[in-house]
mmCIF file of C-alpha atoms in Angstrom:
data_model
loop_
_atom_site.group_PDB
_atom_site.id
_atom_site.type_symbol
_atom_site.label_atom_id
_atom_site.label_comp_id
_atom_site.label_asym_id
_atom_site.label_seq_id
_atom_site.Cartn_x
_atom_site.Cartn_y
_atom_site.Cartn_z
ATOM 1 C CA UNK E 1 -17.705 10.802 8.536
ATOM 2 C CA UNK E 2 -18.017 11.350 4.805
ATOM 3 C CA UNK E 3 -17.557 8.177 2.771
ATOM 4 C CA UNK E 4 -15.246 9.936 0.313
ATOM 5 C CA UNK E 5 -12.980 11.027 3.156
ATOM 6 C CA UNK E 6 -12.942 7.460 4.481
ATOM 7 C CA UNK E 7 -11.916 6.089 1.085
ATOM 8 C CA UNK E 8 -9.195 8.689 0.668
ATOM 9 C CA UNK E 9 -7.878 7.977 4.159
ATOM 10 C CA UNK E 10 -7.742 4.223 3.551
ATOM 11 C CA UNK E 11 -6.070 4.746 0.162
ATOM 12 C CA UNK E 12 -3.430 7.007 1.705
ATOM 13 C CA UNK E 13 -2.691 4.507 4.476
ATOM 14 C CA UNK E 14 -2.310 1.764 1.870
ATOM 15 C CA UNK E 15 0.028 3.888 -0.218
ATOM 16 C CA UNK E 16 2.160 4.767 2.808
ATOM 17 C CA UNK E 17 2.407 1.096 3.802
ATOM 18 C CA UNK E 18 3.471 0.165 0.264
ATOM 19 C CA UNK E 19 6.178 2.829 0.281
ATOM 20 C CA UNK E 20 7.313 1.673 3.715
ATOM 21 C CA UNK E 21 7.612 -1.915 2.498
ATOM 22 C CA UNK E 22 9.529 -0.756 -0.558
ATOM 23 C CA UNK E 23 12.042 1.033 1.655
ATOM 24 C CA UNK E 24 12.188 -1.850 4.143
ATOM 25 C CA UNK E 25 13.127 -4.495 1.593
ATOM 26 C CA UNK E 26 14.715 -2.632 -1.282
ATOM 27 C CA UNK E 27 14.559 -4.126 -4.762
ATOM 28 C CA UNK E 28 12.238 -7.102 -4.302
ATOM 29 C CA UNK E 29 9.777 -7.185 -7.232
ATOM 30 C CA UNK E 30 8.106 -10.404 -6.032
ATOM 31 C CA UNK E 31 7.135 -8.753 -2.764
ATOM 32 C CA UNK E 32 5.716 -5.783 -4.633
ATOM 33 C CA UNK E 33 3.608 -8.043 -6.812
ATOM 34 C CA UNK E 34 2.310 -9.871 -3.740
ATOM 35 C CA UNK E 35 1.306 -6.512 -2.218
ATOM 36 C CA UNK E 36 -0.542 -5.456 -5.362
ATOM 37 C CA UNK E 37 -2.531 -8.688 -5.809
ATOM 38 C CA UNK E 38 -2.682 -10.799 -2.621
ATOM 39 C CA UNK E 39 -4.619 -13.580 -4.400
#
């Protein structure tokens, strides 16, 4: 598989998961920040 396709696929999955979490627990900025930088 092409590396570019792999990267795009992973990015899309990540984006979908973020959106799903946003819908799941609406209006929780702390959770969003934790998703963006897990450090």
